[in-house]
Amino acid sequence: MNRLAIISTHPIQYNAPLFRLLAQDRRLVVNVFYTLGKQASEFIDLGFKKNIAWDIPLLDGYDYQFLPNTSKNPSTGSFRGIVNPTLIQEIEDFRATHLLVYGWAFQSHLHALRYFKGKIKVLFRGDSTLLDEKPGIKTILRRLWLRWVYRHVDVALYVGANNKAYYQKHGLAEHKLVFAPHAIDIARFSQDIHSQKALELKQQLNISPDKKVFVFAGKFEWKKNPLLLLDAFLKLNAEDTELVMIGNGVLERELKVLAHGCERIKFLPFQNQSVMPAVYRVGDILVLPSKGPGETWGLCMNEAMACGLGIVASDKVGGAIDLIVNKRNGLIFNSGKLSQLTEALTVLAQMPKEQLKDIGRQSQIIVSDWSYQNTASAITNCVLD
């Protein structure tokens, strides 16, 4: 029997459905080892400036363990934030035949990669890209370091084109690369039952059904660059458009000050996972104007597309080139370019409402392939190969 050990820091809303799906495969025995510690099931998200407890089940349907983390400062923000003295022994006691590691930049995760390389088949999952790289000695040294890290990987499960290019740059040959798409729970987001709740939200926000609505959903932080979107929308000068900013974060006060006096800009605080399918449906177009560094994918695009929204995203968003077919379901603009973003919003604002709905339907067709079923199949094939 194939026994797959999975190492991940903590329960994540985007991983739990995949783990459940893998666990349902009778050809596998799956166990997830959470390394950040028991406290990881609820945590303070610095980006949202809130204590986050997701309101969808993250631990149902698969076997897992929270491992003791002896780090003096448990954290996913530093290499020494995750130290698990029992990790290797726990995986050996599980009698793993295969290992899947999410992220290498923690002491325990890197130790596991090194220890099990050559003993069992080692799979790796990450979504890093080259989009934020700058030439210089630091990049050269980092490249050498990462080439050494990835020598301990048998198969890298790449999430999209930019992620694949990253692995290739760091020495992984084509035969070691397997496409396993970055996915969300498409079935949950695509159900039409959320439409009535969306209408109620529009009424609460005083948005009439005929308005064309742009949406931002995420942390109000510099990396996401919501200020650029606000500037572009204020320049748009289209009375039949609205902008809904959904989230919280360090830029919240500044955003609200700049938006003051414009009744077409509405704010909603952080919304939990169970209501997001309705929240997205308030809009016609999701805008992700990120400038990075670190916008490795942008899973809000997957979610919004499953809900039938078109997408506008910057070229610093890792998944943009995979999910946006230019002028079919959205537009890509150069990061930080106010004029380009304003032009993109203008083009969409001038379209009839029904054309925007057509764009949203194209999004649903495109994102249907970015499913947990396809991701699980890629992983399972690697294990059974």
Short mmCIF file of N, CA and C in Angstrom, two decimals, residues 52-140:
data_model
loop_
_atom_site.label_atom_id
_atom_site.label_comp_id
_atom_site.label_asym_id
_atom_site.label_seq_id
_atom_site.Cartn_x
_atom_site.Cartn_y
_atom_site.Cartn_z
N ILE A 52 -7.87 35.21 12.95
CA ILE A 52 -8.62 34.53 11.91
C ILE A 52 -8.93 33.09 12.34
N ALA A 53 -10.20 32.75 12.30
CA ALA A 53 -10.64 31.36 12.45
C ALA A 53 -11.60 31.09 11.29
N TRP A 54 -11.16 30.32 10.31
CA TRP A 54 -11.99 30.10 9.12
C TRP A 54 -13.27 29.37 9.48
N ASP A 55 -14.37 29.73 8.82
CA ASP A 55 -15.67 29.16 9.18
C ASP A 55 -16.09 28.02 8.26
N ILE A 56 -15.13 27.37 7.62
CA ILE A 56 -15.38 26.13 6.89
C ILE A 56 -14.47 25.07 7.50
N PRO A 57 -14.87 23.79 7.45
CA PRO A 57 -14.07 22.74 8.10
C PRO A 57 -12.73 22.54 7.42
N LEU A 58 -11.67 22.57 8.22
CA LEU A 58 -10.32 22.40 7.67
C LEU A 58 -9.66 21.10 8.11
N LEU A 59 -10.28 20.38 9.02
CA LEU A 59 -9.66 19.18 9.57
C LEU A 59 -10.52 17.93 9.41
N ASP A 60 -11.59 18.04 8.64
CA ASP A 60 -12.49 16.89 8.43
C ASP A 60 -12.05 16.09 7.22
N GLY A 61 -12.23 14.77 7.32
CA GLY A 61 -12.11 13.91 6.14
C GLY A 61 -10.72 13.39 5.83
N TYR A 62 -9.75 13.65 6.68
CA TYR A 62 -8.41 13.09 6.48
C TYR A 62 -7.69 13.00 7.82
N ASP A 63 -6.67 12.15 7.88
CA ASP A 63 -5.90 11.97 9.12
C ASP A 63 -4.80 13.03 9.20
N TYR A 64 -4.55 13.50 10.41
CA TYR A 64 -3.55 14.56 10.60
C TYR A 64 -2.98 14.48 12.01
N GLN A 65 -1.87 15.15 12.19
CA GLN A 65 -1.25 15.32 13.51
C GLN A 65 -0.70 16.73 13.62
N PHE A 66 -0.91 17.35 14.79
CA PHE A 66 -0.22 18.59 15.11
C PHE A 66 1.05 18.20 15.87
N LEU A 67 2.20 18.49 15.30
CA LEU A 67 3.46 18.10 15.92
C LEU A 67 3.94 19.18 16.90
N PRO A 68 4.62 18.77 17.96
CA PRO A 68 5.19 19.76 18.88
C PRO A 68 6.20 20.64 18.15
N ASN A 69 6.06 21.94 18.30
CA ASN A 69 6.98 22.91 17.71
C ASN A 69 7.75 23.56 18.86
N THR A 70 9.05 23.29 18.94
CA THR A 70 9.84 23.77 20.06
C THR A 70 10.54 25.09 19.78
N SER A 71 10.19 25.74 18.67
CA SER A 71 10.78 27.04 18.37
C SER A 71 10.46 28.04 19.49
N LYS A 72 11.42 28.89 19.81
CA LYS A 72 11.19 29.93 20.82
C LYS A 72 10.15 30.94 20.34
N ASN A 73 10.08 31.12 19.02
CA ASN A 73 9.12 32.05 18.43
C ASN A 73 8.41 31.37 17.27
N PRO A 74 7.40 30.52 17.58
CA PRO A 74 6.70 29.81 16.51
C PRO A 74 6.12 30.77 15.48
N SER A 75 6.44 30.53 14.21
CA SER A 75 6.03 31.47 13.17
C SER A 75 6.26 30.86 11.80
N THR A 76 5.44 31.28 10.82
CA THR A 76 5.69 30.91 9.43
C THR A 76 6.52 31.98 8.73
N GLY A 77 6.97 32.97 9.50
CA GLY A 77 7.72 34.08 8.91
C GLY A 77 9.22 33.96 9.02
N SER A 78 9.71 32.87 9.63
CA SER A 78 11.16 32.73 9.77
C SER A 78 11.57 31.27 9.68
N PHE A 79 12.79 31.03 9.27
CA PHE A 79 13.31 29.68 9.09
C PHE A 79 13.26 28.89 10.40
N ARG A 80 13.61 29.55 11.51
CA ARG A 80 13.63 28.87 12.81
C ARG A 80 12.30 28.98 13.55
N GLY A 81 11.28 29.41 12.84
CA GLY A 81 9.95 29.48 13.46
C GLY A 81 9.27 28.14 13.56
N ILE A 82 9.81 27.12 12.87
CA ILE A 82 9.25 25.77 12.90
C ILE A 82 10.36 24.77 13.16
N VAL A 83 10.34 24.22 14.36
CA VAL A 83 11.34 23.23 14.79
C VAL A 83 10.59 22.07 15.42
N ASN A 84 10.62 20.92 14.76
CA ASN A 84 9.86 19.74 15.23
C ASN A 84 10.81 18.57 15.49
N PRO A 85 11.24 18.37 16.72
CA PRO A 85 12.19 17.30 17.02
C PRO A 85 11.67 15.90 16.67
N THR A 86 10.35 15.71 16.64
CA THR A 86 9.79 14.37 16.42
C THR A 86 9.35 14.12 14.98
N LEU A 87 9.53 15.09 14.09
CA LEU A 87 8.97 14.98 12.74
C LEU A 87 9.48 13.75 11.99
N ILE A 88 10.77 13.56 11.94
CA ILE A 88 11.34 12.44 11.18
C ILE A 88 10.83 11.12 11.73
N GLN A 89 10.85 10.98 13.06
CA GLN A 89 10.40 9.73 13.68
C GLN A 89 8.92 9.48 13.43
N GLU A 90 8.12 10.54 13.48
CA GLU A 90 6.68 10.39 13.24
C GLU A 90 6.41 9.90 11.82
N ILE A 91 7.14 10.43 10.86
CA ILE A 91 6.95 10.00 9.46
C ILE A 91 7.41 8.56 9.28
N GLU A 92 8.51 8.20 9.93
CA GLU A 92 8.98 6.82 9.84
C GLU A 92 8.01 5.87 10.53
N ASP A 93 7.45 6.28 11.67
CA ASP A 93 6.45 5.44 12.35
C ASP A 93 5.20 5.26 11.49
N PHE A 94 4.88 6.25 10.70
CA PHE A 94 3.75 6.17 9.77
C PHE A 94 4.06 5.21 8.61
N ARG A 95 5.33 4.89 8.42
CA ARG A 95 5.82 3.99 7.37
C ARG A 95 5.54 4.58 5.99
N ALA A 96 5.86 5.85 5.84
CA ALA A 96 5.62 6.55 4.58
C ALA A 96 6.43 5.93 3.44
N THR A 97 5.78 5.77 2.30
CA THR A 97 6.47 5.36 1.08
C THR A 97 6.74 6.57 0.19
N HIS A 98 6.00 7.66 0.44
CA HIS A 98 6.15 8.89 -0.33
C HIS A 98 5.97 10.08 0.61
N LEU A 99 6.65 11.17 0.27
CA LEU A 99 6.59 12.37 1.09
C LEU A 99 6.26 13.57 0.20
N LEU A 100 5.30 14.37 0.64
CA LEU A 100 4.96 15.62 -0.05
C LEU A 100 5.20 16.77 0.93
N VAL A 101 6.09 17.68 0.57
CA VAL A 101 6.47 18.78 1.45
C VAL A 101 5.97 20.10 0.86
N TYR A 102 5.24 20.86 1.66
CA TYR A 102 4.78 22.20 1.28
C TYR A 102 5.77 23.22 1.83
N GLY A 103 6.61 23.78 0.96
CA GLY A 103 7.54 24.83 1.36
C GLY A 103 8.80 24.28 2.03
N TRP A 104 9.95 24.86 1.65
CA TRP A 104 11.23 24.38 2.19
C TRP A 104 11.82 25.33 3.25
N ALA A 105 11.30 26.54 3.37
CA ALA A 105 11.99 27.61 4.12
C ALA A 105 11.74 27.58 5.62
N PHE A 106 11.68 26.36 6.17
CA PHE A 106 11.56 26.17 7.61
C PHE A 106 12.54 25.07 8.00
N GLN A 107 13.10 25.17 9.19
CA GLN A 107 14.13 24.22 9.60
C GLN A 107 13.66 22.78 9.46
N SER A 108 12.47 22.48 9.96
CA SER A 108 11.98 21.09 9.93
C SER A 108 11.70 20.62 8.51
N HIS A 109 11.13 21.48 7.69
CA HIS A 109 10.79 21.08 6.33
C HIS A 109 12.05 20.77 5.52
N LEU A 110 13.05 21.62 5.63
CA LEU A 110 14.29 21.38 4.90
C LEU A 110 15.00 20.13 5.42
N HIS A 111 14.96 19.93 6.72
CA HIS A 111 15.57 18.74 7.32
C HIS A 111 14.90 17.48 6.77
N ALA A 112 13.58 17.51 6.63
CA ALA A 112 12.86 16.35 6.10
C ALA A 112 13.23 16.08 4.65
N LEU A 113 13.33 17.15 3.84
CA LEU A 113 13.75 16.98 2.45
C LEU A 113 15.10 16.28 2.38
N ARG A 114 16.03 16.75 3.18
CA ARG A 114 17.39 16.19 3.16
C ARG A 114 17.41 14.75 3.66
N TYR A 115 16.68 14.50 4.74
CA TYR A 115 16.73 13.18 5.37
C TYR A 115 16.12 12.10 4.49
N PHE A 116 14.98 12.41 3.86
CA PHE A 116 14.25 11.38 3.13
C PHE A 116 14.67 11.24 1.68
N LYS A 117 15.43 12.20 1.15
CA LYS A 117 15.91 12.09 -0.22
C LYS A 117 16.72 10.81 -0.38
N GLY A 118 16.34 9.98 -1.36
CA GLY A 118 17.03 8.72 -1.59
C GLY A 118 16.45 7.56 -0.80
N LYS A 119 15.63 7.85 0.23
CA LYS A 119 15.00 6.80 1.03
C LYS A 119 13.59 6.50 0.52
N ILE A 120 12.83 7.56 0.27
CA ILE A 120 11.50 7.44 -0.32
C ILE A 120 11.36 8.54 -1.38
N LYS A 121 10.32 8.46 -2.19
CA LYS A 121 10.12 9.46 -3.23
C LYS A 121 9.65 10.77 -2.60
N VAL A 122 10.35 11.87 -2.90
CA VAL A 122 10.07 13.16 -2.29
C VAL A 122 9.41 14.08 -3.33
N LEU A 123 8.18 14.51 -3.02
CA LEU A 123 7.46 15.47 -3.83
C LEU A 123 7.49 16.83 -3.13
N PHE A 124 7.46 17.88 -3.92
CA PHE A 124 7.52 19.23 -3.34
C PHE A 124 6.45 20.10 -3.95
N ARG A 125 5.86 20.97 -3.11
CA ARG A 125 4.81 21.88 -3.56
C ARG A 125 5.12 23.30 -3.07
N GLY A 126 5.14 24.22 -4.00
CA GLY A 126 5.34 25.63 -3.68
C GLY A 126 4.85 26.44 -4.86
N ASP A 127 4.75 27.77 -4.69
CA ASP A 127 4.24 28.58 -5.80
C ASP A 127 5.13 29.78 -6.10
N SER A 128 6.41 29.70 -5.75
CA SER A 128 7.33 30.81 -6.00
C SER A 128 7.49 31.10 -7.48
N THR A 129 7.83 32.34 -7.80
CA THR A 129 8.07 32.76 -9.18
C THR A 129 9.35 33.59 -9.25
N LEU A 130 9.70 33.99 -10.46
CA LEU A 130 10.85 34.86 -10.69
C LEU A 130 10.43 36.32 -10.88
N LEU A 131 9.15 36.63 -10.67
CA LEU A 131 8.62 37.94 -11.02
C LEU A 131 9.24 39.08 -10.23
N ASP A 132 9.70 38.81 -9.01
CA ASP A 132 10.24 39.87 -8.17
C ASP A 132 11.77 39.93 -8.17
N GLU A 133 12.40 39.08 -8.98
CA GLU A 133 13.85 39.02 -8.97
C GLU A 133 14.49 40.31 -9.50
N LYS A 134 15.58 40.69 -8.85
CA LYS A 134 16.38 41.83 -9.31
C LYS A 134 17.82 41.36 -9.50
N PRO A 135 18.50 41.82 -10.56
CA PRO A 135 19.87 41.37 -10.78
C PRO A 135 20.80 41.83 -9.66
N GLY A 136 21.80 41.00 -9.36
CA GLY A 136 22.75 41.37 -8.32
C GLY A 136 23.32 40.15 -7.64
N ILE A 137 24.25 40.38 -6.76
CA ILE A 137 24.97 39.29 -6.09
C ILE A 137 24.04 38.47 -5.21
N LYS A 138 23.04 39.13 -4.58
CA LYS A 138 22.11 38.40 -3.72
C LYS A 138 21.31 37.38 -4.53
N THR A 139 20.92 37.75 -5.72
CA THR A 139 20.17 36.83 -6.57
C THR A 139 21.04 35.66 -7.00
N ILE A 140 22.29 35.93 -7.32
CA ILE A 140 23.23 34.86 -7.72
C ILE A 140 23.42 33.87 -6.58
#
